[in-house]
């Protein structure tokens, strides 16, 4: 049986079979562009046969292998990854539309296409009948281009691509403006999309090192759609530009609440143009998170006040970024380059089939993303697209950081190159993502995953080690973690405290520095922390579960690394036990501002924790050397209790010695203080007060900074 046939070079193919003994090699024939190609030689290696051809395969036409009554399509995937292909067709020429008042240049890349026509429309909505004007494009080494010598401002455009016997109309993958639902690109000078004073935008100078960041994940719609948000433009970008918005109890919401909380960065769930199948921009009644990309370089229309106006969504997103920056908050963008919504009907596949997506050896699509397809970042033009796109968002929209969804799909070289490009900006731009080991058709050594973290030393990873240690296995709703009372996790928690770095022989994590560790206990995926505690600690009082929430966020905010908080966790956000709310109704997903008011005492506690971290650089070390020199774990601690010292005015902290103790027991416990003199208590489970809650006398004025207990005595020490 012939398992698969791959084109390896322009003059060779690789055939995989299950049994060589059953084959007659003389019966092989290769057809390309309606003619048969002579086979000059063949080589056998195990169950792999390599055929050498007498002339080149023309990639503008499909290639077929014939054997008896068997016909196999020859996959071009390996050829498209080869140096031979890249040397012939890779281009750095600018792609997309370059608008000028008297002319516009259009460029699109497709070495496989036999013809491409530019179509010009008056309307951006395909439901409005219109016969477009057609312009035939010219090709040079796979790059198709045309110059139209007229002013095309405010017109729409698409490409009509003929490839492998099919002709399809499609949007430009490099489109930066689109009509409603993203069917057609829009032609305009991007300068006209800037809101007033956008050129005066000043980036918040709120971090010297990435460990100074405190990330807070939000969704545009969730933040304002609740009736008690006090925000006029509910569910819109500009809803987060409205200042002085308040609940009915006159407490802050929206951007004022973010400022009140003290976080440094918001991480915004997808805001690029996602599939109209998920949410129709004309009638946006459905809810969807947007992890189904359509047009990567355009904001999503449902978050604008007028999705039919191509400029509106851009101008309003820029207003939101500008407003965040004015209030001292950086904006990180959740990007989803690992897959697209519907690969068959996507512009990538319509323009150049078989190139932009990753394939298995049997010619099936790789599906490590679980969404039906994986993009192929190792292909140079896909790599280029990802980098071009990210750099565009950073430059045009002043985005301050990028969170890569399912980053483990991508290859190390692409992500390191992107990191290098982002380092050319004068401001610090964060780059981090989900480094899971996904079953994609890419060599493990090349995946951007946590086990390979040392290969991408300047890129951060969501730390599922600390996540699962704190609350239990995220995929098992009944599994407990340290904060919920599970035993024997002390050593694992110590590893989490030092950002899962290589601290010692017994505490050896995957990260080369704390900069790589994004410390979190919950995010938009899976159960909220409060819902998880409802399952794992269902028979406990609400008061005790609140202490456990404080403990979880307290550990996140006092561990080395970069803390990450999912919006609403600080007021016990619930999704009514729904694990995956990507398309659940608003009342499941919204930020419930009533709940924030109800649990304002918890909010204030977390707020003070945030400010404590910001006030003390000892919690924000950026190198493993500093951690080794200044962090010391207490020995002989009670069961389910972890304590450590941060010494020597670490990282130029004003406090000389800081003692941190986490106690997850249901009862108070005793510890022996290190003999450094008097200890000043500034945090217990009820109160945070840097002016000192209580002093435990010794000789010299040092500080005990954090002591968490699940159910300790009021004094907070559990003595």
PDB file of N, CA and C in Angstrom, residues 247-337:
ATOM      1  N   UNK A 247     -20.807  52.182  39.428  1.00  0.00           N
ATOM      2  CA  UNK A 247     -21.960  51.330  39.704  1.00  0.00           C
ATOM      3  C   UNK A 247     -23.035  52.157  40.405  1.00  0.00           C
ATOM      4  N   UNK A 248     -24.169  51.536  40.649  1.00  0.00           N
ATOM      5  CA  UNK A 248     -25.237  52.226  41.375  1.00  0.00           C
ATOM      6  C   UNK A 248     -24.832  52.570  42.803  1.00  0.00           C
ATOM      7  N   UNK A 249     -23.785  51.892  43.292  1.00  0.00           N
ATOM      8  CA  UNK A 249     -23.260  52.195  44.625  1.00  0.00           C
ATOM      9  C   UNK A 249     -22.107  53.194  44.577  1.00  0.00           C
ATOM     10  N   UNK A 250     -21.890  53.771  43.392  1.00  0.00           N
ATOM     11  CA  UNK A 250     -20.893  54.839  43.207  1.00  0.00           C
ATOM     12  C   UNK A 250     -19.459  54.358  43.394  1.00  0.00           C
ATOM     13  N   UNK A 251     -19.188  53.089  43.027  1.00  0.00           N
ATOM     14  CA  UNK A 251     -17.814  52.597  42.998  1.00  0.00           C
ATOM     15  C   UNK A 251     -17.362  52.495  41.546  1.00  0.00           C
ATOM     16  N   UNK A 252     -16.064  52.596  41.294  1.00  0.00           N
ATOM     17  CA  UNK A 252     -15.583  52.725  39.911  1.00  0.00           C
ATOM     18  C   UNK A 252     -15.764  51.453  39.086  1.00  0.00           C
ATOM     19  N   UNK A 253     -15.991  51.642  37.782  1.00  0.00           N
ATOM     20  CA  UNK A 253     -16.053  50.551  36.814  1.00  0.00           C
ATOM     21  C   UNK A 253     -15.141  50.907  35.643  1.00  0.00           C
ATOM     22  N   UNK A 254     -15.074  50.013  34.667  1.00  0.00           N
ATOM     23  CA  UNK A 254     -14.353  50.302  33.436  1.00  0.00           C
ATOM     24  C   UNK A 254     -12.916  50.702  33.662  1.00  0.00           C
ATOM     25  N   UNK A 255     -12.475  51.697  32.916  1.00  0.00           N
ATOM     26  CA  UNK A 255     -11.072  52.102  32.971  1.00  0.00           C
ATOM     27  C   UNK A 255     -10.706  52.673  34.334  1.00  0.00           C
ATOM     28  N   UNK A 256     -11.661  53.331  35.003  1.00  0.00           N
ATOM     29  CA  UNK A 256     -11.385  53.858  36.340  1.00  0.00           C
ATOM     30  C   UNK A 256     -11.130  52.726  37.332  1.00  0.00           C
ATOM     31  N   UNK A 257     -11.830  51.618  37.174  1.00  0.00           N
ATOM     32  CA  UNK A 257     -11.606  50.478  38.059  1.00  0.00           C
ATOM     33  C   UNK A 257     -10.219  49.874  37.812  1.00  0.00           C
ATOM     34  N   UNK A 258      -9.822  49.756  36.540  1.00  0.00           N
ATOM     35  CA  UNK A 258      -8.499  49.224  36.229  1.00  0.00           C
ATOM     36  C   UNK A 258      -7.416  50.092  36.862  1.00  0.00           C
ATOM     37  N   UNK A 259      -7.609  51.390  36.774  1.00  0.00           N
ATOM     38  CA  UNK A 259      -6.649  52.323  37.371  1.00  0.00           C
ATOM     39  C   UNK A 259      -6.649  52.191  38.893  1.00  0.00           C
ATOM     40  N   UNK A 260      -7.839  52.084  39.472  1.00  0.00           N
ATOM     41  CA  UNK A 260      -7.988  51.910  40.920  1.00  0.00           C
ATOM     42  C   UNK A 260      -7.275  50.651  41.405  1.00  0.00           C
ATOM     43  N   UNK A 261      -7.380  49.572  40.623  1.00  0.00           N
ATOM     44  CA  UNK A 261      -6.807  48.291  41.028  1.00  0.00           C
ATOM     45  C   UNK A 261      -5.281  48.331  41.021  1.00  0.00           C
ATOM     46  N   UNK A 262      -4.706  49.113  40.113  1.00  0.00           N
ATOM     47  CA  UNK A 262      -3.261  49.304  40.114  1.00  0.00           C
ATOM     48  C   UNK A 262      -2.476  48.393  39.197  1.00  0.00           C
ATOM     49  N   UNK A 263      -3.174  47.616  38.356  1.00  0.00           N
ATOM     50  CA  UNK A 263      -2.448  46.740  37.428  1.00  0.00           C
ATOM     51  C   UNK A 263      -1.672  47.600  36.419  1.00  0.00           C
ATOM     52  N   UNK A 264      -0.664  47.003  35.794  1.00  0.00           N
ATOM     53  CA  UNK A 264       0.149  47.752  34.828  1.00  0.00           C
ATOM     54  C   UNK A 264      -0.261  47.482  33.382  1.00  0.00           C
ATOM     55  N   UNK A 265      -0.752  46.269  33.103  1.00  0.00           N
ATOM     56  CA  UNK A 265      -1.081  45.858  31.735  1.00  0.00           C
ATOM     57  C   UNK A 265      -2.453  45.186  31.696  1.00  0.00           C
ATOM     58  N   UNK A 266      -3.261  45.536  30.719  1.00  0.00           N
ATOM     59  CA  UNK A 266      -4.429  44.723  30.420  1.00  0.00           C
ATOM     60  C   UNK A 266      -4.074  43.804  29.261  1.00  0.00           C
ATOM     61  N   UNK A 267      -4.466  42.552  29.380  1.00  0.00           N
ATOM     62  CA  UNK A 267      -4.371  41.614  28.257  1.00  0.00           C
ATOM     63  C   UNK A 267      -5.777  41.446  27.718  1.00  0.00           C
ATOM     64  N   UNK A 268      -5.982  41.855  26.471  1.00  0.00           N
ATOM     65  CA  UNK A 268      -7.326  41.876  25.904  1.00  0.00           C
ATOM     66  C   UNK A 268      -7.542  40.654  25.023  1.00  0.00           C
ATOM     67  N   UNK A 269      -8.592  39.911  25.312  1.00  0.00           N
ATOM     68  CA  UNK A 269      -8.942  38.757  24.488  1.00  0.00           C
ATOM     69  C   UNK A 269      -9.176  39.211  23.047  1.00  0.00           C
ATOM     70  N   UNK A 270      -9.123  38.308  22.065  1.00  0.00           N
ATOM     71  CA  UNK A 270      -8.997  38.680  20.650  1.00  0.00           C
ATOM     72  C   UNK A 270      -9.815  39.895  20.203  1.00  0.00           C
ATOM     73  N   UNK A 271      -9.103  40.821  19.580  1.00  0.00           N
ATOM     74  CA  UNK A 271      -9.742  42.033  19.041  1.00  0.00           C
ATOM     75  C   UNK A 271      -9.490  42.179  17.551  1.00  0.00           C
ATOM     76  N   UNK A 272      -8.774  41.230  16.935  1.00  0.00           N
ATOM     77  CA  UNK A 272      -8.679  41.232  15.478  1.00  0.00           C
ATOM     78  C   UNK A 272      -9.996  40.739  14.896  1.00  0.00           C
ATOM     79  N   UNK A 273     -10.163  40.899  13.612  1.00  0.00           N
ATOM     80  CA  UNK A 273     -11.421  40.547  12.944  1.00  0.00           C
ATOM     81  C   UNK A 273     -11.597  39.031  12.935  1.00  0.00           C
ATOM     82  N   UNK A 274     -12.589  38.561  13.695  1.00  0.00           N
ATOM     83  CA  UNK A 274     -12.820  37.116  13.705  1.00  0.00           C
ATOM     84  C   UNK A 274     -14.052  36.747  12.887  1.00  0.00           C
ATOM     85  N   UNK A 275     -14.264  35.467  12.719  1.00  0.00           N
ATOM     86  CA  UNK A 275     -15.216  34.964  11.728  1.00  0.00           C
ATOM     87  C   UNK A 275     -16.635  35.494  11.946  1.00  0.00           C
ATOM     88  N   UNK A 276     -17.252  35.920  10.853  1.00  0.00           N
ATOM     89  CA  UNK A 276     -18.638  36.385  10.902  1.00  0.00           C
ATOM     90  C   UNK A 276     -19.598  35.233  11.206  1.00  0.00           C
ATOM     91  N   UNK A 277     -19.120  33.992  11.040  1.00  0.00           N
ATOM     92  CA  UNK A 277     -19.956  32.846  11.402  1.00  0.00           C
ATOM     93  C   UNK A 277     -20.161  32.826  12.917  1.00  0.00           C
ATOM     94  N   UNK A 278     -19.131  33.244  13.654  1.00  0.00           N
ATOM     95  CA  UNK A 278     -19.227  33.307  15.112  1.00  0.00           C
ATOM     96  C   UNK A 278     -20.151  34.430  15.549  1.00  0.00           C
ATOM     97  N   UNK A 279     -19.891  35.619  15.024  1.00  0.00           N
ATOM     98  CA  UNK A 279     -20.723  36.777  15.349  1.00  0.00           C
ATOM     99  C   UNK A 279     -20.870  37.618  14.089  1.00  0.00           C
ATOM    100  N   UNK A 280     -22.104  37.810  13.661  1.00  0.00           N
ATOM    101  CA  UNK A 280     -22.407  38.620  12.484  1.00  0.00           C
ATOM    102  C   UNK A 280     -22.331  40.095  12.871  1.00  0.00           C
ATOM    103  N   UNK A 281     -21.430  40.831  12.222  1.00  0.00           N
ATOM    104  CA  UNK A 281     -21.270  42.246  12.566  1.00  0.00           C
ATOM    105  C   UNK A 281     -22.528  43.063  12.284  1.00  0.00           C
ATOM    106  N   UNK A 282     -23.363  42.588  11.362  1.00  0.00           N
ATOM    107  CA  UNK A 282     -24.614  43.310  11.078  1.00  0.00           C
ATOM    108  C   UNK A 282     -25.645  43.104  12.180  1.00  0.00           C
ATOM    109  N   UNK A 283     -25.561  41.963  12.838  1.00  0.00           N
ATOM    110  CA  UNK A 283     -26.543  41.624  13.866  1.00  0.00           C
ATOM    111  C   UNK A 283     -25.832  40.873  14.995  1.00  0.00           C
ATOM    112  N   UNK A 284     -25.033  41.578  15.794  1.00  0.00           N
ATOM    113  CA  UNK A 284     -24.142  40.923  16.761  1.00  0.00           C
ATOM    114  C   UNK A 284     -24.836  40.487  18.037  1.00  0.00           C
ATOM    115  N   UNK A 285     -25.817  39.612  17.887  1.00  0.00           N
ATOM    116  CA  UNK A 285     -26.558  39.169  19.068  1.00  0.00           C
ATOM    117  C   UNK A 285     -25.867  37.992  19.748  1.00  0.00           C
ATOM    118  N   UNK A 286     -25.079  37.229  18.995  1.00  0.00           N
ATOM    119  CA  UNK A 286     -24.386  36.083  19.572  1.00  0.00           C
ATOM    120  C   UNK A 286     -23.136  36.542  20.315  1.00  0.00           C
ATOM    121  N   UNK A 287     -22.721  35.727  21.259  1.00  0.00           N
ATOM    122  CA  UNK A 287     -21.495  35.989  22.015  1.00  0.00           C
ATOM    123  C   UNK A 287     -20.420  35.032  21.532  1.00  0.00           C
ATOM    124  N   UNK A 288     -19.180  35.509  21.385  1.00  0.00           N
ATOM    125  CA  UNK A 288     -18.063  34.627  21.064  1.00  0.00           C
ATOM    126  C   UNK A 288     -16.763  35.302  21.469  1.00  0.00           C
ATOM    127  N   UNK A 289     -15.851  34.522  22.015  1.00  0.00           N
ATOM    128  CA  UNK A 289     -14.563  35.069  22.423  1.00  0.00           C
ATOM    129  C   UNK A 289     -13.728  35.549  21.240  1.00  0.00           C
ATOM    130  N   UNK A 290     -13.865  34.904  20.083  1.00  0.00           N
ATOM    131  CA  UNK A 290     -13.130  35.343  18.907  1.00  0.00           C
ATOM    132  C   UNK A 290     -11.837  34.611  18.623  1.00  0.00           C
ATOM    133  N   UNK A 291     -11.686  33.389  19.140  1.00  0.00           N
ATOM    134  CA  UNK A 291     -10.478  32.621  18.837  1.00  0.00           C
ATOM    135  C   UNK A 291     -10.640  31.869  17.511  1.00  0.00           C
ATOM    136  N   UNK A 292     -11.176  32.568  16.524  1.00  0.00           N
ATOM    137  CA  UNK A 292     -11.387  31.987  15.195  1.00  0.00           C
ATOM    138  C   UNK A 292     -11.091  33.061  14.148  1.00  0.00           C
ATOM    139  N   UNK A 293      -9.801  33.270  13.865  1.00  0.00           N
ATOM    140  CA  UNK A 293      -9.354  34.414  13.066  1.00  0.00           C
ATOM    141  C   UNK A 293      -9.877  34.413  11.631  1.00  0.00           C
ATOM    142  N   UNK A 294     -10.129  35.607  11.136  1.00  0.00           N
ATOM    143  CA  UNK A 294     -10.513  35.808   9.738  1.00  0.00           C
ATOM    144  C   UNK A 294      -9.532  36.778   9.067  1.00  0.00           C
ATOM    145  N   UNK A 295      -9.478  38.008   9.560  1.00  0.00           N
ATOM    146  CA  UNK A 295      -8.549  39.013   9.024  1.00  0.00           C
ATOM    147  C   UNK A 295      -7.638  39.477  10.165  1.00  0.00           C
ATOM    148  N   UNK A 296      -6.385  39.079  10.080  1.00  0.00           N
ATOM    149  CA  UNK A 296      -5.470  39.256  11.203  1.00  0.00           C
ATOM    150  C   UNK A 296      -5.073  40.712  11.469  1.00  0.00           C
ATOM    151  N   UNK A 297      -5.126  41.560  10.464  1.00  0.00           N
ATOM    152  CA  UNK A 297      -4.582  42.909  10.602  1.00  0.00           C
ATOM    153  C   UNK A 297      -5.654  43.981  10.747  1.00  0.00           C
ATOM    154  N   UNK A 298      -6.862  43.561  11.125  1.00  0.00           N
ATOM    155  CA  UNK A 298      -8.004  44.472  11.210  1.00  0.00           C
ATOM    156  C   UNK A 298      -8.721  44.253  12.540  1.00  0.00           C
ATOM    157  N   UNK A 299      -9.141  45.320  13.228  1.00  0.00           N
ATOM    158  CA  UNK A 299      -9.924  45.135  14.458  1.00  0.00           C
ATOM    159  C   UNK A 299     -11.303  44.534  14.163  1.00  0.00           C
ATOM    160  N   UNK A 300     -11.843  43.838  15.143  1.00  0.00           N
ATOM    161  CA  UNK A 300     -13.166  43.229  15.028  1.00  0.00           C
ATOM    162  C   UNK A 300     -14.259  44.298  15.048  1.00  0.00           C
ATOM    163  N   UNK A 301     -15.213  44.162  14.118  1.00  0.00           N
ATOM    164  CA  UNK A 301     -16.249  45.174  13.948  1.00  0.00           C
ATOM    165  C   UNK A 301     -17.307  45.220  15.031  1.00  0.00           C
ATOM    166  N   UNK A 302     -17.562  44.100  15.736  1.00  0.00           N
ATOM    167  CA  UNK A 302     -18.625  44.119  16.748  1.00  0.00           C
ATOM    168  C   UNK A 302     -18.272  45.018  17.922  1.00  0.00           C
ATOM    169  N   UNK A 303     -16.982  45.326  18.067  1.00  0.00           N
ATOM    170  CA  UNK A 303     -16.568  46.189  19.165  1.00  0.00           C
ATOM    171  C   UNK A 303     -16.560  47.666  18.778  1.00  0.00           C
ATOM    172  N   UNK A 304     -16.969  47.969  17.551  1.00  0.00           N
ATOM    173  CA  UNK A 304     -17.065  49.364  17.112  1.00  0.00           C
ATOM    174  C   UNK A 304     -18.526  49.796  17.112  1.00  0.00           C
ATOM    175  N   UNK A 305     -18.740  51.086  17.091  1.00  0.00           N
ATOM    176  CA  UNK A 305     -20.114  51.593  17.083  1.00  0.00           C
ATOM    177  C   UNK A 305     -20.737  51.518  15.699  1.00  0.00           C
ATOM    178  N   UNK A 306     -19.916  51.348  14.644  1.00  0.00           N
ATOM    179  CA  UNK A 306     -20.441  51.228  13.280  1.00  0.00           C
ATOM    180  C   UNK A 306     -19.569  50.275  12.474  1.00  0.00           C
ATOM    181  N   UNK A 307     -19.872  48.969  12.484  1.00  0.00           N
ATOM    182  CA  UNK A 307     -19.035  48.002  11.767  1.00  0.00           C
ATOM    183  C   UNK A 307     -19.089  48.137  10.251  1.00  0.00           C
ATOM    184  N   UNK A 308     -20.053  48.881   9.739  1.00  0.00           N
ATOM    185  CA  UNK A 308     -20.124  49.093   8.286  1.00  0.00           C
ATOM    186  C   UNK A 308     -19.157  50.174   7.823  1.00  0.00           C
ATOM    187  N   UNK A 309     -18.639  50.959   8.747  1.00  0.00           N
ATOM    188  CA  UNK A 309     -17.660  51.999   8.434  1.00  0.00           C
ATOM    189  C   UNK A 309     -16.268  51.433   8.683  1.00  0.00           C
ATOM    190  N   UNK A 310     -15.460  51.221   7.636  1.00  0.00           N
ATOM    191  CA  UNK A 310     -14.155  50.585   7.818  1.00  0.00           C
ATOM    192  C   UNK A 310     -13.209  51.358   8.731  1.00  0.00           C
ATOM    193  N   UNK A 311     -13.420  52.677   8.840  1.00  0.00           N
ATOM    194  CA  UNK A 311     -12.520  53.508   9.641  1.00  0.00           C
ATOM    195  C   UNK A 311     -12.912  53.477  11.113  1.00  0.00           C
ATOM    196  N   UNK A 312     -14.196  53.325  11.385  1.00  0.00           N
ATOM    197  CA  UNK A 312     -14.715  53.456  12.741  1.00  0.00           C
ATOM    198  C   UNK A 312     -14.026  52.508  13.718  1.00  0.00           C
ATOM    199  N   UNK A 313     -13.917  51.246  13.358  1.00  0.00           N
ATOM    200  CA  UNK A 313     -13.343  50.253  14.274  1.00  0.00           C
ATOM    201  C   UNK A 313     -11.886  50.568  14.589  1.00  0.00           C
ATOM    202  N   UNK A 314     -11.170  51.087  13.590  1.00  0.00           N
ATOM    203  CA  UNK A 314      -9.761  51.411  13.792  1.00  0.00           C
ATOM    204  C   UNK A 314      -9.612  52.628  14.700  1.00  0.00           C
ATOM    205  N   UNK A 315     -10.359  53.660  14.385  1.00  0.00           N
ATOM    206  CA  UNK A 315     -10.266  54.902  15.157  1.00  0.00           C
ATOM    207  C   UNK A 315     -10.676  54.664  16.613  1.00  0.00           C
ATOM    208  N   UNK A 316     -11.707  53.859  16.822  1.00  0.00           N
ATOM    209  CA  UNK A 316     -12.173  53.646  18.191  1.00  0.00           C
ATOM    210  C   UNK A 316     -11.230  52.757  18.997  1.00  0.00           C
ATOM    211  N   UNK A 317     -10.597  51.778  18.351  1.00  0.00           N
ATOM    212  CA  UNK A 317      -9.595  50.989  19.056  1.00  0.00           C
ATOM    213  C   UNK A 317      -8.402  51.867  19.433  1.00  0.00           C
ATOM    214  N   UNK A 318      -7.980  52.714  18.523  1.00  0.00           N
ATOM    215  CA  UNK A 318      -6.866  53.617  18.825  1.00  0.00           C
ATOM    216  C   UNK A 318      -7.229  54.567  19.966  1.00  0.00           C
ATOM    217  N   UNK A 319      -8.471  55.020  20.000  1.00  0.00           N
ATOM    218  CA  UNK A 319      -8.916  55.866  21.113  1.00  0.00           C
ATOM    219  C   UNK A 319      -8.813  55.113  22.433  1.00  0.00           C
ATOM    220  N   UNK A 320      -9.176  53.837  22.406  1.00  0.00           N
ATOM    221  CA  UNK A 320      -9.115  53.048  23.624  1.00  0.00           C
ATOM    222  C   UNK A 320      -7.672  52.890  24.102  1.00  0.00           C
ATOM    223  N   UNK A 321      -6.766  52.570  23.170  1.00  0.00           N
ATOM    224  CA  UNK A 321      -5.355  52.418  23.535  1.00  0.00           C
ATOM    225  C   UNK A 321      -4.809  53.733  24.088  1.00  0.00           C
ATOM    226  N   UNK A 322      -5.142  54.821  23.412  1.00  0.00           N
ATOM    227  CA  UNK A 322      -4.700  56.158  23.841  1.00  0.00           C
ATOM    228  C   UNK A 322      -5.202  56.460  25.249  1.00  0.00           C
ATOM    229  N   UNK A 323      -6.453  56.134  25.511  1.00  0.00           N
ATOM    230  CA  UNK A 323      -7.046  56.373  26.820  1.00  0.00           C
ATOM    231  C   UNK A 323      -6.387  55.519  27.895  1.00  0.00           C
ATOM    232  N   UNK A 324      -6.124  54.249  27.580  1.00  0.00           N
ATOM    233  CA  UNK A 324      -5.429  53.381  28.528  1.00  0.00           C
ATOM    234  C   UNK A 324      -4.058  53.969  28.870  1.00  0.00           C
ATOM    235  N   UNK A 325      -3.342  54.388  27.849  1.00  0.00           N
ATOM    236  CA  UNK A 325      -2.011  54.936  28.067  1.00  0.00           C
ATOM    237  C   UNK A 325      -2.056  56.202  28.915  1.00  0.00           C
ATOM    238  N   UNK A 326      -3.021  57.056  28.664  1.00  0.00           N
ATOM    239  CA  UNK A 326      -3.153  58.283  29.462  1.00  0.00           C
ATOM    240  C   UNK A 326      -3.389  57.958  30.933  1.00  0.00           C
ATOM    241  N   UNK A 327      -4.002  56.816  31.187  1.00  0.00           N
ATOM    242  CA  UNK A 327      -4.283  56.404  32.562  1.00  0.00           C
ATOM    243  C   UNK A 327      -3.221  55.469  33.125  1.00  0.00           C
ATOM    244  N   UNK A 328      -2.088  55.382  32.428  1.00  0.00           N
ATOM    245  CA  UNK A 328      -0.958  54.629  32.951  1.00  0.00           C
ATOM    246  C   UNK A 328      -1.041  53.135  32.769  1.00  0.00           C
ATOM    247  N   UNK A 329      -1.872  52.674  31.838  1.00  0.00           N
ATOM    248  CA  UNK A 329      -2.078  51.239  31.638  1.00  0.00           C
ATOM    249  C   UNK A 329      -1.603  50.832  30.246  1.00  0.00           C
ATOM    250  N   UNK A 330      -0.759  49.801  30.170  1.00  0.00           N
ATOM    251  CA  UNK A 330      -0.314  49.260  28.884  1.00  0.00           C
ATOM    252  C   UNK A 330      -1.351  48.269  28.353  1.00  0.00           C
ATOM    253  N   UNK A 331      -1.315  48.058  27.045  1.00  0.00           N
ATOM    254  CA  UNK A 331      -2.298  47.195  26.388  1.00  0.00           C
ATOM    255  C   UNK A 331      -1.590  46.028  25.700  1.00  0.00           C
ATOM    256  N   UNK A 332      -1.871  44.819  26.176  1.00  0.00           N
ATOM    257  CA  UNK A 332      -1.383  43.597  25.543  1.00  0.00           C
ATOM    258  C   UNK A 332      -2.505  42.967  24.732  1.00  0.00           C
ATOM    259  N   UNK A 333      -2.144  42.380  23.619  1.00  0.00           N
ATOM    260  CA  UNK A 333      -3.113  41.844  22.666  1.00  0.00           C
ATOM    261  C   UNK A 333      -2.996  40.325  22.597  1.00  0.00           C
ATOM    262  N   UNK A 334      -4.114  39.653  22.723  1.00  0.00           N
ATOM    263  CA  UNK A 334      -4.186  38.196  22.606  1.00  0.00           C
ATOM    264  C   UNK A 334      -4.273  37.854  21.118  1.00  0.00           C
ATOM    265  N   UNK A 335      -3.239  37.195  20.578  1.00  0.00           N
ATOM    266  CA  UNK A 335      -3.182  36.912  19.146  1.00  0.00           C
ATOM    267  C   UNK A 335      -3.251  35.410  18.887  1.00  0.00           C
ATOM    268  N   UNK A 336      -3.884  35.047  17.770  1.00  0.00           N
ATOM    269  CA  UNK A 336      -4.196  33.634  17.488  1.00  0.00           C
ATOM    270  C   UNK A 336      -3.700  33.290  16.082  1.00  0.00           C
ATOM    271  N   UNK A 337      -2.388  33.197  15.947  1.00  0.00           N
ATOM    272  CA  UNK A 337      -1.800  32.878  14.643  1.00  0.00           C
ATOM    273  C   UNK A 337      -1.654  31.372  14.435  1.00  0.00           C
TER     274      UNK A 337
END
